[in-house]
Coordinates of C-alpha atoms and ligand atoms in Angstrom, one line a residue:
X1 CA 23.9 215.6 85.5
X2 CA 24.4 216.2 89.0
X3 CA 21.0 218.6 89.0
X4 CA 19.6 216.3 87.7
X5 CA 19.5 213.7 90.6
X6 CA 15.6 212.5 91.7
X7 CA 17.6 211.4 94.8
X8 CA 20.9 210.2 96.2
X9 CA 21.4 207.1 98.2
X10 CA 23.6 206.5 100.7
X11 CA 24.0 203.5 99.2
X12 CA 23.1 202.1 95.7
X13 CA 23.9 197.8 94.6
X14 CA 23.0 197.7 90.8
X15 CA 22.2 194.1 90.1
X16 CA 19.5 192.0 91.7
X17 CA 21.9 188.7 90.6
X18 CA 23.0 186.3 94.0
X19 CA 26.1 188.8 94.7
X20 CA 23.8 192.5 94.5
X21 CA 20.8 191.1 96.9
X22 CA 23.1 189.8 99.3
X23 CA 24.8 192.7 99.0
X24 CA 21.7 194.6 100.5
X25 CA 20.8 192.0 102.6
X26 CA 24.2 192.8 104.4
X27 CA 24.1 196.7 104.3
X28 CA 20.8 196.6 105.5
X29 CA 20.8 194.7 108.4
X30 CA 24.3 196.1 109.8
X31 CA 23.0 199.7 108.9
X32 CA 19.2 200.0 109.1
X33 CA 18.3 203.2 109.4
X34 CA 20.4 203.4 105.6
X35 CA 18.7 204.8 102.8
X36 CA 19.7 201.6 100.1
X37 CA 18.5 201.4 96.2
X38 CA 18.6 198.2 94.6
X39 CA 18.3 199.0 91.0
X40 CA 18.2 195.6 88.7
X41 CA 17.3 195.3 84.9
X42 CA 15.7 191.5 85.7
X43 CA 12.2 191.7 86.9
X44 CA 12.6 189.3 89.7
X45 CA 15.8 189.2 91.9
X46 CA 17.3 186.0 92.8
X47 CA 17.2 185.1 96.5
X48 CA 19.8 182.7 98.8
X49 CA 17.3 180.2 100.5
X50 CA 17.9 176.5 102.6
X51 CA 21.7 177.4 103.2
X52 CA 24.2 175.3 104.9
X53 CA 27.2 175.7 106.0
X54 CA 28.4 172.3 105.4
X55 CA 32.3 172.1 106.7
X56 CA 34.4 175.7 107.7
X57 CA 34.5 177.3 104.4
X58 CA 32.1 174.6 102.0
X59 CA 28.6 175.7 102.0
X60 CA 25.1 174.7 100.3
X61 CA 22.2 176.4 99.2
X62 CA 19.2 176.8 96.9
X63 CA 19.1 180.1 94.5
X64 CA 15.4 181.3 93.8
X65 CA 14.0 183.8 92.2
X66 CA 11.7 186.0 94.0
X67 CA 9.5 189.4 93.3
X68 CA 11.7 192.2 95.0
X69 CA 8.8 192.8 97.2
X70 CA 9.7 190.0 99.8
X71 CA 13.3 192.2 99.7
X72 CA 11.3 195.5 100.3
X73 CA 9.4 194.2 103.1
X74 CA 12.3 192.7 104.9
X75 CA 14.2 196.2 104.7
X76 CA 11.7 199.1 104.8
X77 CA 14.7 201.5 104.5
X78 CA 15.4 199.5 100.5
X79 CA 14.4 200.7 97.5
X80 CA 14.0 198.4 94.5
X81 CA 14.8 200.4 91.3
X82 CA 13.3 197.9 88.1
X83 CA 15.3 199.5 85.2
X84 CA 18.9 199.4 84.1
X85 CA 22.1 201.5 84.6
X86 CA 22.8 203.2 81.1
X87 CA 25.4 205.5 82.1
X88 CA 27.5 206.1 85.7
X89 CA 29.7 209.2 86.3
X90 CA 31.8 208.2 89.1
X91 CA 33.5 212.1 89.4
X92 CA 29.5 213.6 90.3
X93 CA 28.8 210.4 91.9
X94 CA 25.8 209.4 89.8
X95 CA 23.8 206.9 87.3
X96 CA 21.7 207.2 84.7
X97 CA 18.7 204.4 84.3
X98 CA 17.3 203.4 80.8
X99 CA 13.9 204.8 81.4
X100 CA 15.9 208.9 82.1
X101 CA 16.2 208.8 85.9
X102 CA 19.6 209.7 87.3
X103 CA 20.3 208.6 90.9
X104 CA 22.8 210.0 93.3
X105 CA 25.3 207.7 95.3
X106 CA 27.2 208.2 98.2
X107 CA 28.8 204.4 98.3
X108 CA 27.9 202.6 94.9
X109 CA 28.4 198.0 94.5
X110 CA 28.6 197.0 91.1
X111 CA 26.8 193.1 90.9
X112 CA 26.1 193.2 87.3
X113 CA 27.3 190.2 86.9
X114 CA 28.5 188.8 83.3
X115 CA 27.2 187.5 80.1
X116 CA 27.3 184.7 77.9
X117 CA 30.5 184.9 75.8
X118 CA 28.2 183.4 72.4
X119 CA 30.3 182.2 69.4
X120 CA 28.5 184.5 67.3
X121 CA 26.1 187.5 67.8
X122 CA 22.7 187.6 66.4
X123 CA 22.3 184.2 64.7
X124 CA 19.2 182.4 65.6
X125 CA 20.1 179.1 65.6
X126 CA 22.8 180.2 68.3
X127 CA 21.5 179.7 71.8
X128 CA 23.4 181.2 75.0
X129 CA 22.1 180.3 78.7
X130 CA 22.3 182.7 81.5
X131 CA 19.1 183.0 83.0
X132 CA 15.2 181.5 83.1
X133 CA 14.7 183.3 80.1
X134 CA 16.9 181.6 78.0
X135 CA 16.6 178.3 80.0
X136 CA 13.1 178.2 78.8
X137 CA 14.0 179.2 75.4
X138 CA 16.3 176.4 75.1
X139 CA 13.5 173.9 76.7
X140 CA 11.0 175.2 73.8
X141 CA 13.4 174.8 70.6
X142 CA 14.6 171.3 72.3
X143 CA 11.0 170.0 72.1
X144 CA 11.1 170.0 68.4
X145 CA 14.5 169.1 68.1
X146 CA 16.1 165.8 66.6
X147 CA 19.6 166.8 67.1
X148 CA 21.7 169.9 68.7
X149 CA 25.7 170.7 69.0
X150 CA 26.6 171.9 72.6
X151 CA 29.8 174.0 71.8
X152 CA 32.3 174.6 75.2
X153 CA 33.8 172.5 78.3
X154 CA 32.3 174.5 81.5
X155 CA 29.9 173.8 84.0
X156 CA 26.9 174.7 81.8
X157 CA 27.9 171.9 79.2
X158 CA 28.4 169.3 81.4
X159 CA 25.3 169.2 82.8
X160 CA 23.3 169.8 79.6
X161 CA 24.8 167.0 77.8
X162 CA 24.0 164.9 80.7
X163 CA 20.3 166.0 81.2
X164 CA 19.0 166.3 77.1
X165 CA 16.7 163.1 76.6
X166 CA 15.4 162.5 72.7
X167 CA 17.7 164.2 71.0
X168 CA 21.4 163.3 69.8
X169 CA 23.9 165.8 71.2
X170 CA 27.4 166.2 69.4
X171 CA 29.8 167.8 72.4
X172 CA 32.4 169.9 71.1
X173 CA 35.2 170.7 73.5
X174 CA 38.6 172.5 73.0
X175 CA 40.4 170.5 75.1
X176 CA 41.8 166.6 75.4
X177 CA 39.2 165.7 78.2
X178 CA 35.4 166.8 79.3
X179 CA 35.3 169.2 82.1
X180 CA 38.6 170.9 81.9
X181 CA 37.5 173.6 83.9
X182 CA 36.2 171.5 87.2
X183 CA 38.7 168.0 86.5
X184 CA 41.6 166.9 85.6
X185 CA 41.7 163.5 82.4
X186 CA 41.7 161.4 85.2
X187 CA 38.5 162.5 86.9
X188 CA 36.5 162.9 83.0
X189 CA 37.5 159.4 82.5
X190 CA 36.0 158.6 85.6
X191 CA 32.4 160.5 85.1
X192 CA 32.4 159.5 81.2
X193 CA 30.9 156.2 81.5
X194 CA 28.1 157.6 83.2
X195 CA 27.1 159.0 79.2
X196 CA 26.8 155.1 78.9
X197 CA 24.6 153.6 81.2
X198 CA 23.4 154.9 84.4
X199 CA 24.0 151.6 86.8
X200 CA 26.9 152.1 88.7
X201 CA 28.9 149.1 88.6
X202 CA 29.7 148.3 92.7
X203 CA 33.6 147.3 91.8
X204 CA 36.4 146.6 95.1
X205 CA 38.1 149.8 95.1
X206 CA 41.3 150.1 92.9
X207 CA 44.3 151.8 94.8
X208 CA 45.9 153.9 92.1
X209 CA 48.6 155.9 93.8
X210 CA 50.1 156.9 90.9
X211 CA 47.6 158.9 88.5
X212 CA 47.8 158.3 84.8
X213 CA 45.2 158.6 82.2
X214 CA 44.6 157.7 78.8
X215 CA 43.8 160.9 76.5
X216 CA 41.8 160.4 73.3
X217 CA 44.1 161.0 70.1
X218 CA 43.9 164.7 69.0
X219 CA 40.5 165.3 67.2
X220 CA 39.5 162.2 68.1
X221 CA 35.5 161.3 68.9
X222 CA 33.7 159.2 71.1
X223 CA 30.0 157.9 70.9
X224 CA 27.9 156.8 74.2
X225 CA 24.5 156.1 74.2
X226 CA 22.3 155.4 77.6
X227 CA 18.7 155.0 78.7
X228 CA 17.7 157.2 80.7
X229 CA 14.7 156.0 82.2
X230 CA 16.4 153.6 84.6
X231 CA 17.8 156.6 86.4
X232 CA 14.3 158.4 86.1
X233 CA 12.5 155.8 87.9
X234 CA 11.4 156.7 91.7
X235 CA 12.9 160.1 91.3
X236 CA 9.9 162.9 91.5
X237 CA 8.8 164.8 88.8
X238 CA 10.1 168.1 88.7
X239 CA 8.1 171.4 88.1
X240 CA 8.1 173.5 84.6
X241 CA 9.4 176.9 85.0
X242 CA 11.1 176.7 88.6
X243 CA 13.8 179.6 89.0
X244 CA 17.6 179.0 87.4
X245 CA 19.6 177.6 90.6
X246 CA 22.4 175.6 90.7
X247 CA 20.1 172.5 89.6
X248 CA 18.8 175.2 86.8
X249 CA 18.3 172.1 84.6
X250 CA 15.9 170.4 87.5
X251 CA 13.2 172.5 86.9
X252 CA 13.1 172.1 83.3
X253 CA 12.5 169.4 81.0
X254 CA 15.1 168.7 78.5
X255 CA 13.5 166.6 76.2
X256 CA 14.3 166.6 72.6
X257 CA 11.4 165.5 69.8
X258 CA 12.4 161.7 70.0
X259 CA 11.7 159.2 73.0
X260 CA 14.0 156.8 74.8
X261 CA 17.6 157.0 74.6
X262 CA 20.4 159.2 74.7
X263 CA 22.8 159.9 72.2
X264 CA 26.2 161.7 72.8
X265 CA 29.0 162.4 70.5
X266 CA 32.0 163.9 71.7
X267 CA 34.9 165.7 69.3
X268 CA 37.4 166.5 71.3
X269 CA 40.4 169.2 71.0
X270 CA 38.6 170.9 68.6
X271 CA 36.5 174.5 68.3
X272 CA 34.0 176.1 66.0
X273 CA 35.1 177.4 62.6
X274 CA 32.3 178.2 60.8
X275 CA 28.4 178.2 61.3
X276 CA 26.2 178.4 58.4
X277 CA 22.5 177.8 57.1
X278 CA 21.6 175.3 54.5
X279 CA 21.4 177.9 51.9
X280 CA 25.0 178.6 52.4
X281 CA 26.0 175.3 52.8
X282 CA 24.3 174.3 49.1
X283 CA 26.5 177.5 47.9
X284 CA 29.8 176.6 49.4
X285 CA 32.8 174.3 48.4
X286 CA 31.8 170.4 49.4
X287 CA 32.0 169.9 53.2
X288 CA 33.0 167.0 54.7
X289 CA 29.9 165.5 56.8
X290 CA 30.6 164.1 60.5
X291 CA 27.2 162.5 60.4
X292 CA 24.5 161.2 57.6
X293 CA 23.8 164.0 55.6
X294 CA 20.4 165.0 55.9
X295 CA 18.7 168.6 55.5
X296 CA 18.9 171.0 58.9
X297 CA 18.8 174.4 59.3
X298 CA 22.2 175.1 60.3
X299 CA 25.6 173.3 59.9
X300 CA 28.3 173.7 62.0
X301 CA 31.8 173.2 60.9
X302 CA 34.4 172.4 63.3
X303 CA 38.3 172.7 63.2
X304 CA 39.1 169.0 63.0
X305 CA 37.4 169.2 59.8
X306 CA 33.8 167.5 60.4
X307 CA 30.7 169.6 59.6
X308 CA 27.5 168.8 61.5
X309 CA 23.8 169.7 60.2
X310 CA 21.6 170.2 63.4
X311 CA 18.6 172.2 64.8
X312 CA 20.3 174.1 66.3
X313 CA 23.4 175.4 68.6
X314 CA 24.1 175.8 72.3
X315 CA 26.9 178.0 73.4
X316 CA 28.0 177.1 76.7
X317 CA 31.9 178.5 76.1
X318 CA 31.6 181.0 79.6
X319 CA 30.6 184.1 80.7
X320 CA 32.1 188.0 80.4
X321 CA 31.9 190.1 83.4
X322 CA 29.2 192.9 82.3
X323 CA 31.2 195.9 82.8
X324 CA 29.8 197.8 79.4
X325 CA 27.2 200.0 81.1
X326 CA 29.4 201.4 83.6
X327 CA 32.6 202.0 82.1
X328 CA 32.0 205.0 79.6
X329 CA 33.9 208.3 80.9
X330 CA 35.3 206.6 84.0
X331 CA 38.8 205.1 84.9
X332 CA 38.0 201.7 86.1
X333 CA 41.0 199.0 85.9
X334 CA 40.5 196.4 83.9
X335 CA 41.9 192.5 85.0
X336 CA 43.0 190.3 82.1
X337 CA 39.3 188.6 82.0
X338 CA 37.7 192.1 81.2
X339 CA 36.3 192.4 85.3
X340 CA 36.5 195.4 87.4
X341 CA 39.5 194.8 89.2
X342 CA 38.6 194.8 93.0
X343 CA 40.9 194.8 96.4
X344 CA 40.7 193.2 99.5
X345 CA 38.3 195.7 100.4
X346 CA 36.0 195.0 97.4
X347 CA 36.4 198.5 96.1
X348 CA 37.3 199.1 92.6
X349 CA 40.0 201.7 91.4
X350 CA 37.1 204.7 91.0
X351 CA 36.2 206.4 94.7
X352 CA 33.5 204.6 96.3
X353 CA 32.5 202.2 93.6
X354 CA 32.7 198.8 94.8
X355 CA 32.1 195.7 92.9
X356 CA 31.3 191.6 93.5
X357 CA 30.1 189.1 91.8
X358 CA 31.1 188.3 88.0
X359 CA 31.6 191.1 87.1
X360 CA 34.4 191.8 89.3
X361 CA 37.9 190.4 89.2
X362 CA 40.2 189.5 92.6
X363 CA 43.1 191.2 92.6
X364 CA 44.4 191.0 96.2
X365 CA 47.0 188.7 96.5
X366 CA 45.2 185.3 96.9
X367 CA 45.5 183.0 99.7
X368 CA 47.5 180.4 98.3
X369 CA 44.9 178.2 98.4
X370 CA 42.4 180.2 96.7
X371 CA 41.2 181.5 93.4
X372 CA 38.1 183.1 92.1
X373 CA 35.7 181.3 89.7
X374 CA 32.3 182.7 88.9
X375 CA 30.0 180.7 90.5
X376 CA 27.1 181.1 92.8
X377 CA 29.3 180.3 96.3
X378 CA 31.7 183.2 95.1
X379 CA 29.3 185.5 94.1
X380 CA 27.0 185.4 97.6
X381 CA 30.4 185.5 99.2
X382 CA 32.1 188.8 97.6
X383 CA 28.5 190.4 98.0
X384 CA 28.1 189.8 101.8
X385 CA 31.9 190.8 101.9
X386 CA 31.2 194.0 99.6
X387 CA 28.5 194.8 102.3
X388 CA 30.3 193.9 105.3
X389 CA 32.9 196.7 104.0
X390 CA 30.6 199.2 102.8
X391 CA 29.5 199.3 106.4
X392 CA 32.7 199.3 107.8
X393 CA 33.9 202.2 106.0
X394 CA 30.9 204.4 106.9
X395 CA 31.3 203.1 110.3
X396 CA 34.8 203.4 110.5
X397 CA 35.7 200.4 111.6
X398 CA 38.3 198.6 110.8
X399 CA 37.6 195.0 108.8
X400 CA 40.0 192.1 107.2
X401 CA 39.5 189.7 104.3
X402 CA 36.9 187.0 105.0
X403 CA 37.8 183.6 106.0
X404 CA 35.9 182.0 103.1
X405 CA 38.7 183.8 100.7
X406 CA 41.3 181.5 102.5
X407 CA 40.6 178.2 100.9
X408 CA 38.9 177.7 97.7
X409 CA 35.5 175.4 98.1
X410 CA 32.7 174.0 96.5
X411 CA 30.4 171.7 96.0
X412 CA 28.4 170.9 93.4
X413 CA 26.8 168.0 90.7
X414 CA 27.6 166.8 87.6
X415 CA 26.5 163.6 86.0
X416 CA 24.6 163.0 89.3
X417 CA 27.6 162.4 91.5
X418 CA 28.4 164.6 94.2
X419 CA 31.8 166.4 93.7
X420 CA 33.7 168.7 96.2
X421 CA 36.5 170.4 95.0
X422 CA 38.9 172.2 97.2
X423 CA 42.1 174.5 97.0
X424 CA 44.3 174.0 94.1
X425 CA 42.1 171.0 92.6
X426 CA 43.8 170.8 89.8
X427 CA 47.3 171.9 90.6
X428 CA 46.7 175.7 89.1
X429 CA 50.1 177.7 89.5
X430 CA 51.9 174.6 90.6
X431 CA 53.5 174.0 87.9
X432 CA 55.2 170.8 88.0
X433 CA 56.1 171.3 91.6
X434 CA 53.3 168.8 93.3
X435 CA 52.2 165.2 93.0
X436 CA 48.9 163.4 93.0
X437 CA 47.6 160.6 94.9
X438 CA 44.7 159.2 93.1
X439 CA 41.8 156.6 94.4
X440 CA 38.9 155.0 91.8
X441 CA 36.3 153.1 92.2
X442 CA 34.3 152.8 89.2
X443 CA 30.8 154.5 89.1
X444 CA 31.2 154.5 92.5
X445 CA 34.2 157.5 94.1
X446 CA 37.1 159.0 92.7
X447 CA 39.4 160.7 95.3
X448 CA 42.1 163.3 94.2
X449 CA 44.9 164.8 96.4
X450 CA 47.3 167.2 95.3
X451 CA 50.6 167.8 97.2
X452 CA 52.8 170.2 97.1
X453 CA 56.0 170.1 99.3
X454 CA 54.4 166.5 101.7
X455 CA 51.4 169.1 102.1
X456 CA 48.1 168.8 100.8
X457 CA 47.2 171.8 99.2
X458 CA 43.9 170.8 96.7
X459 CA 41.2 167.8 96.5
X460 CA 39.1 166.6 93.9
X461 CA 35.8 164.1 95.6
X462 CA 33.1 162.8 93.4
X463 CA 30.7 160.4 95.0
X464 CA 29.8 159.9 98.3
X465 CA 33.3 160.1 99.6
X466 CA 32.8 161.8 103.5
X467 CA 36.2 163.0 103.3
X468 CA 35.5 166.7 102.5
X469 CA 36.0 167.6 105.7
X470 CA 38.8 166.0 106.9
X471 CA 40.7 166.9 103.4
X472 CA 39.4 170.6 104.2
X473 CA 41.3 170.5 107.5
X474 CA 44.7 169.0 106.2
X475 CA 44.8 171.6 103.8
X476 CA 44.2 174.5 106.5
X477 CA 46.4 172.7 109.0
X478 CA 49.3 172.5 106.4
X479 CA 50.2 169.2 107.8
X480 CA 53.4 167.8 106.5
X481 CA 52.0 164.4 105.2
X482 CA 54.6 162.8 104.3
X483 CA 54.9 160.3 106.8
X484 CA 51.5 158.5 105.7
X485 CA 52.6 158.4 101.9
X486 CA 50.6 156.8 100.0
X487 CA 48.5 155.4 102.9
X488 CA 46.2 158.7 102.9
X489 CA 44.1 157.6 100.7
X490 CA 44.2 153.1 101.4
X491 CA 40.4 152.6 101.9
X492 CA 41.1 150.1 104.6
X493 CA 41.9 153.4 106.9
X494 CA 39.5 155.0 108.1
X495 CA 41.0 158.3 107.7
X496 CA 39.1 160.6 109.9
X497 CA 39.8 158.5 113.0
X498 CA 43.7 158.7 111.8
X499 CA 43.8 162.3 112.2
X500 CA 41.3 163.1 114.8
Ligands
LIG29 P1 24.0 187.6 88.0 O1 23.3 186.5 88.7 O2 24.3 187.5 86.6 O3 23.2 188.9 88.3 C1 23.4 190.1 87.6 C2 22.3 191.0 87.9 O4 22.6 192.3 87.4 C3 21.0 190.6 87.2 O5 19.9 190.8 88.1 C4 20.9 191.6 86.0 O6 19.6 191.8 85.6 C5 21.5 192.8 86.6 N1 22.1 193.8 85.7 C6 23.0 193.5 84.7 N2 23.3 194.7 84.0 C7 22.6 195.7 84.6 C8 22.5 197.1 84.4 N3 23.1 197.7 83.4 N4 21.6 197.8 85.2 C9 20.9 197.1 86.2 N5 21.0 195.8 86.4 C10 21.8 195.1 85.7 N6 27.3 178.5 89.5 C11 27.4 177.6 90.5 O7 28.1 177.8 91.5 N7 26.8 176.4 90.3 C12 26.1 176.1 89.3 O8 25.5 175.0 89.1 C13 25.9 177.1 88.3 N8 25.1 176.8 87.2 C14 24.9 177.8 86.3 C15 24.1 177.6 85.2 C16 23.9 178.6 84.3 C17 22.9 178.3 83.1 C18 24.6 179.8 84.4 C19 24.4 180.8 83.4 C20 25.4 180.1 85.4 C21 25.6 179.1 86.4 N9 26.5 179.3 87.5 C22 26.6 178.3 88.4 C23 27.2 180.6 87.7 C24 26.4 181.5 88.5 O9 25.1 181.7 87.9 C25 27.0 182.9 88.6 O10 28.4 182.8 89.1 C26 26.2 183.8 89.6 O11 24.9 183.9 89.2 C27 26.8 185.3 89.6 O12 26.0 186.1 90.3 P2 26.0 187.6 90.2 O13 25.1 188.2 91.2 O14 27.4 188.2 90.1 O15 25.4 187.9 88.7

């Protein structure tokens, strides 16, 4: 293999994902006379543009996919490899690509990032999302479609069920309340009216120091049904075919055959047990029907017992770091999730491999106030830091864990309201050793704080709150707050002023 090299690099990112370009983005401008290879399976590699650094560690940006010739022009020491890693053999430091070449490394970043984790391999009526491919996949089956089941709780869910127009959506989700992954009960009880009707009701707000919620009965449905066009009016249309970004849904029109309203069916605490065409269906034991019984070309049946015909099925139940290609004859450690396990220095277990992005796993010891999630935020974060330590090492200079690792941030959408979630948003690891201070104010904010010990340690903020920053710095000050009680979050304050 190793006579085999066309060339070595002194540096080769595989993946041309948020975490891989910014990767080479970083290696190249602290190193430019570096000879860097890019080598990426996607055509197009997906570029950080309008970013904003928005408090210390929250930060904002637009993801778009770009020709890897803008990359090449910006860095005339890069090389864009288009094909994809088959095979690496971390002992003569070298890959394989798909089309026969074999590249030699001296430093190597893994950004392959991950894949959808589909509820079944192979079956047609089974959709995944992960990229503009499949985006515009699920746009095109959509257009003919009279109803679908979106099967998982994540991120990609949420905002699917919230954007399909014309076409009824049953919402399967494992767990007692939507959004487990970003919310708590309190906060999905909060954003589930917004399934309803799209006009926020302007209420006084409600001071609820004490959070309690009421949790639909296991197995249990709900039904909403909302117009969308109120919400539609005044806002510009948006273009076909724009690149999958963290509004990946804005650039596509997710319009099922039918005009007018919207139709969402929730089943809660409940998972997929068995998908199946018509044909089967006619040659199996009766099923019991969730909804009119009508001919479609799949039927899905869940575990609380309902079966649902529909056009067809999207997966939204997460991602797998894509660690397949590079693991054959090598000695990577493996986290829990299936990532490459990384330390504080980015580098995996093998000798100068490196990895960021999804398919990675952190396993420094966290910041108490951090965690990883795969998101975009994350992934341009661990591939600036894989950069900023690739360099370092070479340079040998010494370098400590970023900042942005210190607190966990980010801002997002869902269900058009603005959300911000910091630190340990939903008490992860606290066990029961924290309490919550809760404010509501119907379709207008909710305001989450958890405490641990009279310290603020995480936030939840959905709608236009302002108090992102000011949370941000309680949290990093480790403030005892237990002199202002309840009064942190009594509207009447203007809390910024309080602590300024
Ligand atoms: P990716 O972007 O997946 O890039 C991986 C790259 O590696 C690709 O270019 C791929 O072609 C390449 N590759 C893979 N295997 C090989 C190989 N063998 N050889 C060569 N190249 C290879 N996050 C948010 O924060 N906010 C959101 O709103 C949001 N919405 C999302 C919506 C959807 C539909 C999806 C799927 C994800 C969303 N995410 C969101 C998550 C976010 O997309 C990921 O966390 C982020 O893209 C990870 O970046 P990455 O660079 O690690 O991986």
């Amino acid at each position: 293999m190793a006579n085999r090299k066309e060339k070595t690099f002194r540096f080769i990112i595989v993946g041309g994902g948020i975490a891989g370009v910014t990767c080479v983005e970083q290696l190249s401008s602290q190193i430019p006379s570096a000879d860097v290879a890019l080598i990426t399976a996607s055509p197009h590699i997906k570029t950080v543009t309008n970013y904003r650094q928005v408090s210390k560690t929250l930060e904002e940006f637009d993801v778009e996919e770009q020709p890897s010739s803008v990359l090449e022009e910006k860095f005339p020491n890069l090389t864009v490899i288009h094909s994809a890693v088959k095979s690496l053999h971390t002992r003569s430091h070298s890959l394989e690509t798909t089309d026969g070449r074999v590249f030699g490394y001296e430093k190597l970043c893994i950004c392959g990032g991950g894949r959808p984790k589909l509820l079944t391999q192979e079956n047609p009526y089974v959709l995944g999302i992960r990229d503009t491919d499949s985006a515009q996949e699920l746009q095109k089956r959509l257009s003919k479609a009279k109803r679908i089941v979106v099967v998982g709780n994540g991120g990609i869910a949420l905002e699917l069920v919230y954007e399909v127009e014309g076409c009824e959506v049953i919402w399967a989700v494992k767990d007692k309340a939507i959004g487990n992954t970003f919310f708590d009960a309190g906060a999905a009880q909060f954003l589930i009216p917004s399934l309803e009707t799209n006009k926020p009701e302007k209420d006084t707000p409600c001071k609820r120091p004490r959070y309690t919620t009421e949790e639909p009965a296991p197995g249990g449905s709900h039904t909403f049904t909302a117009d969308r066009n109120a919400r539609r009016q005044g806002s510009s249309s948006t273009e076909a075919g724009s690149a999958l970004g963290p509004d990946w849904h804005e650039g596509i029109v997710l319009q099922g055959s039918e005009q007018g309203t919207r139709r969402v069916s929730l089943e809660y605490q409940c998972e997929v047990e068995k998908i199946f065409t018509s044909e089967e269906l006619l040659n199996s034991p009766p099923q019991t029907l969730g909804h009119e019984n009508g001919s479609w070309p799949v039927y899905i049946k869940l575990t609380n017992g309902k079966t649902f015909g529909c056009d067809f099925v999207v997966s939204a139940t997460g991602v797998v770091p894509n660690t397949e290609p590079f693991l054959h004859g090598n000695n990577f450690a493996l986290a829990d999730d299936g990532g490459l396990q990384v330390d504080d220095h980015m580098m995996t277990s093998e000798p100068d491999v490196y990895a960021a992005g999804d398919v990675c796993t952190a396993c420094w010891e966290h910041s108490p106030m951090w965690q990883q999630m795969r998101l975009w935020t994350q992934a341009r974060q661990m591939g600036w830091y894989a950069g900023r330590c690739m360099a370092a090492q070479v340079l040998s200079e010494p370098i400590e864990l970023d900042f942005c690792f210190e607190l966990f941030s980010h801002i997002t959408k869902f269900f058009n309201y603005k959300v911000v979630l910091l630190g340990k948003f939903n008490g992860q690891g606290l066990g029961s050793d924290h309490e919550l201070l809760v404010r509501c104010t119907k379709g207008l904010e909710y305001v989450k704080v958890v405490l641990s010990g009279g310290r603020m340690v995480g936030a939840v903020l959905i709608g236009e709150t302002d108090l992102e920053e000011t949370f941000e710095n309680l949290i990093l000050n480790e403030m005892d707050l237990t002199p202002y009680g309840e009064e942190l979050l009594n509207p009447n304050i203007d809390i910024e002023d309080y602590f300024d």
